[in-house]
Amino acid sequence: MIVVTATLLFLLLVFAPIYIKADVTLHVKKAAVEVKLKAGSIGIFNEKIRLAGKALACEGTVTTDVDLKSIDKKSSMDLLKCITVEKIRLSFYNRLSDLSPKIFVFQNILLAIGTTTACNLFHCQLYSESIGTFAEGGVRVRALINFSVAELSFCLLKQGVRKWKTHKSEK
C-alpha cells in the first residue's frame, strides 16, 4: 500500500501542471525588454534585456551577453511546444500628449477586432486594452502559462539527444 501511494504521489508531481505568470514589458524607444516570471508569489526570473549591437545584453537574474547568431532556433521552438498558454493580456500604453483621441478610439477598435479573431483561431483567453498614460508609452504582455515536469523533461531529453547526435557526427 505504501509503494502504491508513493508511486501515485510521484506521478502526481511529475504530471501535475506548474503555473507560471509571465510579465513582459517592451520599451520601444529604449530597444529593451523587461521579463519577470513568478510561480505563485515567488519570483523566479527578473531580467532586463536590451539590444547592444549584434548581441543581447542581459542584466538581472542572469548577467551575460548573448550573440544573436548563436541562438538555436530549432531547439527553442521544440522547447516552446511543451508550454501551454492559458491567458494573455496585451496592454498598449499610449502617451496622451502624443496621441489624438481619434487614433486612440481607432486603436481600441482594431484591438477588439484582433482579439476576437485571435480568440476564435487559437482558443485561448486573450484580452487587449489601450491605456492612456502621461509616462512613457510601451507594450506590456501578461501571460499565464503552464507545463508539466514530464513534458519539459521529455523535451529537454529530445534536445540533448539531437545535440549529442550532431556532436557525434562531427567527429
XYZ file of N, CA and C in Angstrom:
513
model
N 0.826 -1.198 0.000
C 0.000 0.000 0.000
C 0.869 1.261 0.000
N 1.961 1.220 0.754
C 2.853 2.375 0.821
C 3.528 2.610 -0.529
N 3.894 1.537 -1.219
C 4.536 1.654 -2.527
C 3.575 2.278 -3.539
N 2.332 1.851 -3.515
C 1.324 2.400 -4.428
C 1.104 3.882 -4.141
N 1.011 4.251 -2.881
C 0.823 5.660 -2.509
C 2.019 6.500 -2.937
N 3.215 5.999 -2.715
C 4.425 6.727 -3.123
C 4.482 6.874 -4.640
N 4.106 5.823 -5.353
C 4.090 5.880 -6.819
C 3.070 6.894 -7.313
N 1.904 6.914 -6.728
C 0.873 7.879 -7.127
C 1.303 9.312 -6.828
N 1.936 9.536 -5.693
C 2.441 10.876 -5.377
C 3.522 11.301 -6.360
N 4.407 10.373 -6.707
C 5.448 10.675 -7.687
C 4.840 11.032 -9.035
N 3.868 10.245 -9.499
C 3.203 10.526 -10.777
C 2.462 11.857 -10.737
N 1.863 12.189 -9.606
C 1.183 13.473 -9.461
C 2.172 14.622 -9.606
N 3.319 14.503 -8.957
C 4.317 15.565 -9.053
C 4.905 15.689 -10.454
N 5.022 14.579 -11.156
C 5.611 14.605 -12.492
C 4.625 15.149 -13.529
N 3.357 14.765 -13.424
C 2.398 15.126 -14.462
C 1.486 16.307 -14.104
N 1.542 16.805 -12.884
C 0.711 17.951 -12.494
C 1.237 19.217 -13.185
N 0.336 20.056 -13.653
C 0.800 21.282 -14.310
C 1.385 22.281 -13.307
N 2.435 22.965 -13.743
C 3.057 24.026 -12.965
C 2.692 25.339 -13.653
N 2.052 26.246 -12.926
C 1.604 27.517 -13.489
C 2.623 28.613 -13.207
N 2.934 29.376 -14.239
C 3.879 30.482 -14.130
C 3.243 31.716 -14.745
N 3.362 32.848 -14.029
C 2.887 34.125 -14.543
C 4.062 34.842 -15.189
N 3.910 35.206 -16.443
C 4.952 35.925 -17.175
C 4.490 37.358 -17.391
N 5.369 38.302 -17.116
C 5.083 39.724 -17.304
C 6.204 40.308 -18.149
N 5.897 40.656 -19.400
C 6.890 41.162 -20.342
C 6.518 42.589 -20.705
N 7.457 43.503 -20.502
C 7.247 44.905 -20.852
C 8.237 45.290 -21.932
N 7.730 45.832 -23.040
C 8.550 46.233 -24.172
C 8.686 47.747 -24.167
N 9.914 48.234 -24.119
C 10.203 49.668 -24.205
C 10.753 49.929 -25.602
N 9.919 50.492 -26.470
C 10.267 50.647 -27.877
C 11.399 51.656 -28.054
N 11.330 52.794 -27.404
C 12.339 53.837 -27.580
C 13.702 53.426 -27.048
N 13.729 52.616 -26.013
C 14.991 52.151 -25.431
C 15.505 50.882 -26.102
N 14.708 50.246 -26.951
C 15.021 48.948 -27.558
C 15.366 47.938 -26.470
N 14.478 47.837 -25.485
C 14.709 46.955 -24.348
C 13.440 46.200 -23.985
N 13.616 45.068 -23.327
C 12.518 44.233 -22.858
C 12.788 43.879 -21.406
N 11.745 43.937 -20.593
C 11.854 43.525 -19.196
C 10.964 42.306 -18.999
N 11.554 41.212 -18.494
C 10.847 39.948 -18.332
C 10.847 39.564 -16.855
N 9.647 39.266 -16.327
C 9.513 38.790 -14.946
C 8.679 37.525 -14.959
N 9.155 36.483 -14.286
C 8.423 35.227 -14.170
C 8.193 34.936 -12.695
N 6.957 34.535 -12.366
C 6.602 34.198 -10.989
C 5.813 32.900 -10.968
N 6.107 32.094 -9.966
C 5.310 30.901 -9.678
C 4.570 31.196 -8.385
N 3.298 31.518 -8.501
C 2.532 31.996 -7.341
C 3.025 33.383 -6.971
N 3.537 33.546 -5.765
C 4.087 34.842 -5.372
C 5.613 34.799 -5.270
N 6.214 33.705 -5.703
C 7.666 33.550 -5.650
C 8.266 33.976 -6.982
N 9.145 34.964 -6.949
C 9.821 35.418 -8.154
C 10.870 34.407 -8.597
N 10.788 34.007 -9.862
C 11.726 33.026 -10.406
C 12.792 33.704 -11.250
N 12.369 34.669 -12.046
C 13.243 35.248 -13.064
C 12.901 36.722 -13.202
N 13.907 37.579 -13.206
C 13.715 39.016 -13.389
C 14.882 39.507 -14.234
N 14.612 39.856 -15.474
C 15.681 40.164 -16.418
C 15.347 41.389 -17.252
N 16.355 42.214 -17.503
C 16.244 43.341 -18.435
C 17.155 43.037 -19.607
N 16.565 42.980 -20.792
C 17.308 42.620 -22.000
C 17.260 43.801 -22.953
N 18.440 44.211 -23.416
C 18.498 45.320 -24.380
C 19.379 44.917 -25.545
N 19.146 45.546 -26.677
C 19.908 45.265 -27.883
C 21.194 46.072 -27.841
N 22.331 45.394 -27.931
C 23.638 46.041 -27.912
C 24.430 45.563 -29.124
N 24.265 46.258 -30.238
C 24.945 45.858 -31.473
C 24.346 44.583 -32.024
N 25.191 43.541 -32.172
C 24.729 42.250 -32.679
C 24.551 41.242 -31.558
N 24.350 41.754 -30.347
C 24.186 40.873 -29.188
C 23.056 41.397 -28.313
N 22.564 40.535 -27.444
C 21.570 40.910 -26.441
C 22.282 41.019 -25.099
N 22.194 42.194 -24.477
C 22.796 42.396 -23.163
C 21.740 42.106 -22.109
N 21.986 41.120 -21.264
C 21.049 40.697 -20.234
C 21.571 41.118 -18.872
N 20.690 41.740 -18.072
C 21.040 42.165 -16.721
C 19.911 41.744 -15.792
N 20.260 41.179 -14.663
C 19.245 40.754 -13.701
C 19.602 39.416 -13.095
N 18.707 38.450 -13.212
C 18.947 37.120 -12.676
C 20.174 36.490 -13.327
N 20.285 36.634 -14.637
C 21.445 36.147 -15.391
C 22.071 37.345 -16.084
N 23.318 37.653 -15.771
C 24.009 38.778 -16.393
C 24.987 38.233 -17.417
N 24.677 38.449 -18.691
C 25.518 37.925 -19.769
C 25.198 38.659 -21.061
N 26.000 38.428 -22.081
C 25.739 38.899 -23.438
C 25.534 37.676 -24.319
N 24.464 37.690 -25.111
C 24.137 36.560 -25.978
C 24.256 37.016 -27.425
N 25.110 36.331 -28.181
C 25.267 36.632 -29.599
C 24.027 36.130 -30.339
N 23.440 36.976 -31.173
C 22.206 36.602 -31.869
C 22.423 35.443 -32.834
N 23.634 35.294 -33.372
C 23.900 34.200 -34.309
C 24.009 32.850 -33.608
N 24.278 32.845 -32.301
C 24.475 31.585 -31.583
C 23.171 30.961 -31.084
N 22.046 31.627 -31.285
C 20.767 31.101 -30.814
C 20.274 30.013 -31.763
N 19.994 28.834 -31.218
C 19.499 27.699 -31.990
C 17.979 27.792 -32.066
N 17.465 28.150 -33.231
C 16.029 28.381 -33.382
C 15.222 27.082 -33.302
N 15.756 25.991 -33.817
C 15.001 24.735 -33.797
C 14.821 24.224 -32.371
N 15.864 24.299 -31.556
C 15.763 23.852 -30.165
C 14.801 24.736 -29.384
N 14.819 26.033 -29.665
C 13.912 26.950 -28.972
C 12.461 26.644 -29.308
N 12.182 26.325 -30.554
C 10.809 26.000 -30.955
C 10.356 24.691 -30.314
N 11.259 23.713 -30.209
C 10.900 22.452 -29.542
C 10.566 22.698 -28.080
N 11.318 23.574 -27.424
C 11.076 23.875 -26.023
C 9.751 24.607 -25.833
N 9.390 25.464 -26.783
C 8.118 26.190 -26.689
C 6.907 25.276 -26.894
N 7.091 24.141 -27.545
C 5.979 23.216 -27.770
C 5.465 22.579 -26.484
N 6.317 22.503 -25.451
C 5.884 21.857 -24.209
C 5.208 22.840 -23.256
N 5.070 24.089 -23.661
C 4.437 25.106 -22.818
C 3.027 25.377 -23.342
N 2.045 25.425 -22.436
C 0.666 25.728 -22.786
C 0.323 27.124 -22.284
N -0.185 27.967 -23.169
C -0.573 29.325 -22.801
C -2.048 29.315 -22.421
N -2.354 29.715 -21.185
C -3.728 29.746 -20.690
C -4.398 31.088 -21.006
N -3.748 32.172 -20.601
C -4.318 33.515 -20.777
C -3.231 34.474 -21.234
N -3.641 35.463 -22.031
C -2.738 36.535 -22.438
C -3.482 37.861 -22.295
N -2.841 38.825 -21.647
C -3.375 40.183 -21.565
C -2.362 41.096 -22.232
N -2.793 41.761 -23.297
C -1.950 42.645 -24.081
C -2.374 44.086 -23.818
N -1.449 44.890 -23.291
C -1.764 46.280 -22.948
C -0.864 47.219 -23.748
N -1.486 48.163 -24.412
C -0.748 49.205 -25.126
C -0.841 50.483 -24.320
N 0.299 50.988 -23.875
C 0.344 52.246 -23.127
C 0.693 53.357 -24.101
N -0.234 54.306 -24.249
C -0.054 55.404 -25.174
C 0.135 56.700 -24.400
N 1.115 57.454 -24.783
C 1.346 58.747 -24.164
C 0.260 59.705 -24.655
N -0.509 60.267 -23.740
C -1.659 61.096 -24.101
C -1.262 62.354 -24.862
N -0.087 62.891 -24.594
C 0.329 64.104 -25.286
C 0.722 63.828 -26.733
N 1.024 62.575 -27.086
C 1.441 62.224 -28.441
C 0.313 61.668 -29.301
N -0.860 61.428 -28.722
C -1.904 60.692 -29.416
C -3.196 61.504 -29.459
N -3.796 61.578 -30.635
C -5.079 62.267 -30.739
C -6.195 61.318 -30.316
N -7.322 61.838 -29.855
C -8.431 60.979 -29.413
C -8.980 60.067 -30.508
N -8.955 60.525 -31.762
C -9.471 59.704 -32.860
C -8.605 58.458 -33.061
N -7.296 58.630 -32.966
C -6.397 57.489 -33.121
C -6.566 56.524 -31.950
N -6.779 57.065 -30.760
C -6.986 56.254 -29.564
C -8.225 55.363 -29.727
N -9.328 55.925 -30.230
C -10.563 55.162 -30.467
C -10.345 54.135 -31.574
N -9.663 54.548 -32.646
C -9.385 53.636 -33.757
C -8.512 52.465 -33.294
N -7.562 52.745 -32.416
C -6.704 51.686 -31.881
C -7.514 50.697 -31.044
N -8.454 51.181 -30.261
C -9.322 50.298 -29.470
C -10.180 49.411 -30.364
N -10.685 49.959 -31.463
C -11.494 49.175 -32.398
C -10.656 48.074 -33.040
N -9.442 48.423 -33.476
C -8.558 47.418 -34.079
C -8.184 46.326 -33.080
N -7.940 46.708 -31.836
C -7.616 45.719 -30.804
C -8.792 44.784 -30.551
N -10.005 45.316 -30.540
C -11.189 44.475 -30.323
C -11.358 43.468 -31.461
N -11.176 43.912 -32.704
C -11.294 43.012 -33.856
C -10.184 41.956 -33.820
N -8.954 42.390 -33.545
C -7.828 41.462 -33.488
C -7.967 40.448 -32.371
N -8.458 40.888 -31.213
C -8.647 39.984 -30.080
C -9.705 38.943 -30.383
N -10.808 39.358 -30.966
C -11.887 38.427 -31.309
C -11.414 37.391 -32.325
N -10.680 37.839 -33.329
C -10.166 36.924 -34.354
C -9.179 35.934 -33.750
N -8.262 36.427 -32.922
C -7.256 35.545 -32.307
C -7.901 34.535 -31.364
N -8.910 34.963 -30.609
C -9.594 34.025 -29.697
C -10.301 32.924 -30.469
N -10.886 33.269 -31.605
C -11.571 32.256 -32.416
C -10.585 31.291 -33.066
N -9.393 31.773 -33.418
C -8.408 30.913 -34.075
C -7.649 30.021 -33.100
N -7.217 30.579 -31.976
C -6.305 29.861 -31.094
C -6.962 29.277 -29.849
N -8.195 29.602 -29.580
C -8.950 29.063 -28.447
C -8.237 29.234 -27.106
N -7.692 30.423 -26.866
C -7.147 30.732 -25.547
C -7.767 32.056 -25.110
N -7.669 32.351 -23.839
C -8.239 33.594 -23.330
C -7.270 34.728 -23.638
N -7.729 35.673 -24.428
C -6.900 36.789 -24.854
C -7.634 38.084 -24.557
N -6.949 38.974 -23.864
C -7.508 40.279 -23.526
C -6.588 41.346 -24.097
N -7.161 42.427 -24.571
C -6.343 43.531 -25.044
C -6.958 44.833 -24.579
N -6.092 45.812 -24.369
C -6.560 47.116 -23.913
C -5.596 48.182 -24.379
N -6.134 49.347 -24.565
C -5.348 50.515 -24.923
C -5.500 51.525 -23.792
N -4.398 51.891 -23.175
C -4.429 52.730 -21.983
C -3.695 54.040 -22.259
N -4.297 55.131 -21.870
C -3.646 56.429 -21.972
C -2.842 56.708 -20.718
N -1.625 57.217 -20.884
C -0.756 57.493 -19.750
C 0.023 58.778 -19.978
N 0.503 59.368 -18.899
C 1.344 60.556 -19.006
C 2.823 60.176 -19.024
N 3.143 58.955 -18.651
C 4.524 58.473 -18.651
C 4.888 57.962 -20.046
N 6.009 57.292 -20.133
C 6.474 56.746 -21.396
C 5.531 55.656 -21.890
N 5.269 55.633 -23.182
C 4.418 54.609 -23.770
C 5.171 53.312 -23.953
N 4.448 52.247 -24.206
C 5.071 50.945 -24.422
C 4.030 49.864 -24.547
N 4.485 48.642 -24.596
C 3.613 47.482 -24.713
C 3.927 46.553 -23.549
N 2.880 46.016 -22.926
C 3.051 45.083 -21.813
C 2.205 43.851 -22.083
N 2.820 42.702 -21.926
C 2.140 41.429 -22.138
C 2.205 40.647 -20.830
N 1.053 40.239 -20.341
C 0.973 39.382 -19.164
C 0.364 38.068 -19.613
N 1.023 36.980 -19.252
C 0.548 35.668 -19.688
C 0.576 34.691 -18.526
N -0.354 33.765 -18.554
C -0.373 32.653 -17.608
C -0.076 31.405 -18.423
N 1.059 30.777 -18.137
C 1.474 29.605 -18.888
C 1.613 28.424 -17.932
N 1.509 27.227 -18.464
C 1.723 26.045 -17.640
C 2.476 24.989 -18.426
N 3.109 24.111 -17.688
C 3.815 22.976 -18.249
C 3.898 21.913 -17.166
N 4.180 20.703 -17.563
C 4.396 19.645 -16.570
C 5.864 19.248 -16.614
N 6.332 18.696 -15.529
C 7.730 18.279 -15.435
C 8.019 17.191 -16.465
N 7.063 16.319 -16.711
C 7.253 15.238 -17.684
C 7.432 15.804 -19.092
N 6.586 16.743 -19.491
C 6.708 17.340 -20.823
C 8.039 18.051 -20.981
N 8.404 18.837 -19.996
C 9.656 19.591 -20.045
C 10.855 18.642 -20.063
N 10.820 17.598 -19.258
C 11.919 16.629 -19.226
C 12.061 15.917 -20.566
N 10.937 15.504 -21.146
C 10.978 14.836 -22.441
C 11.535 15.763 -23.509
N 11.123 17.008 -23.480
C 11.579 17.981 -24.467
C 13.085 18.235 -24.327
N 13.573 18.396 -23.100
C 14.995 18.613 -22.875
C 15.812 17.374 -23.229
N 15.266 16.187 -22.961
C 15.940 14.947 -23.330
C 16.060 14.827 -24.849
N 15.001 15.139 -25.545
C 14.996 15.099 -27.006
C 16.014 16.087 -27.577
N 16.073 17.275 -26.984
C 17.022 18.300 -27.406
C 18.469 17.827 -27.155
N 18.714 17.188 -26.005
C 20.042 16.677 -25.689
C 20.481 15.571 -26.626
N 19.565 14.670 -26.971
C 19.878 13.584 -27.897
C 20.211 14.147 -29.272
N 19.466 15.160 -29.716
C 19.730 15.774 -31.018
C 21.120 16.417 -31.038
N 21.485 17.126 -29.974
C 22.807 17.753 -29.909
C 23.899 16.689 -29.827
N 23.660 15.606 -29.106
C 24.635 14.541 -28.997
C 24.880 13.889 -30.357
N 23.801 13.670 -31.126
C 23.940 13.074 -32.456
C 24.724 13.977 -33.391
N 24.439 15.289 -33.369
C 25.177 16.205 -34.242
C 26.632 16.300 -33.804
N 26.892 16.270 -32.499
C 28.275 16.314 -31.988
C 29.018 15.041 -32.363
N 28.340 13.889 -32.304
C 28.946 12.612 -32.632
C 29.247 12.519 -34.133
N 28.347 13.065 -34.976
C 28.557 13.010 -36.425
C 29.659 13.969 -36.881
N 29.924 15.028 -36.101
C 31.003 15.955 -36.456
C 32.373 15.324 -36.250
N 32.472 14.379 -35.300
C 33.769 13.719 -35.039
C 34.009 12.716 -36.074
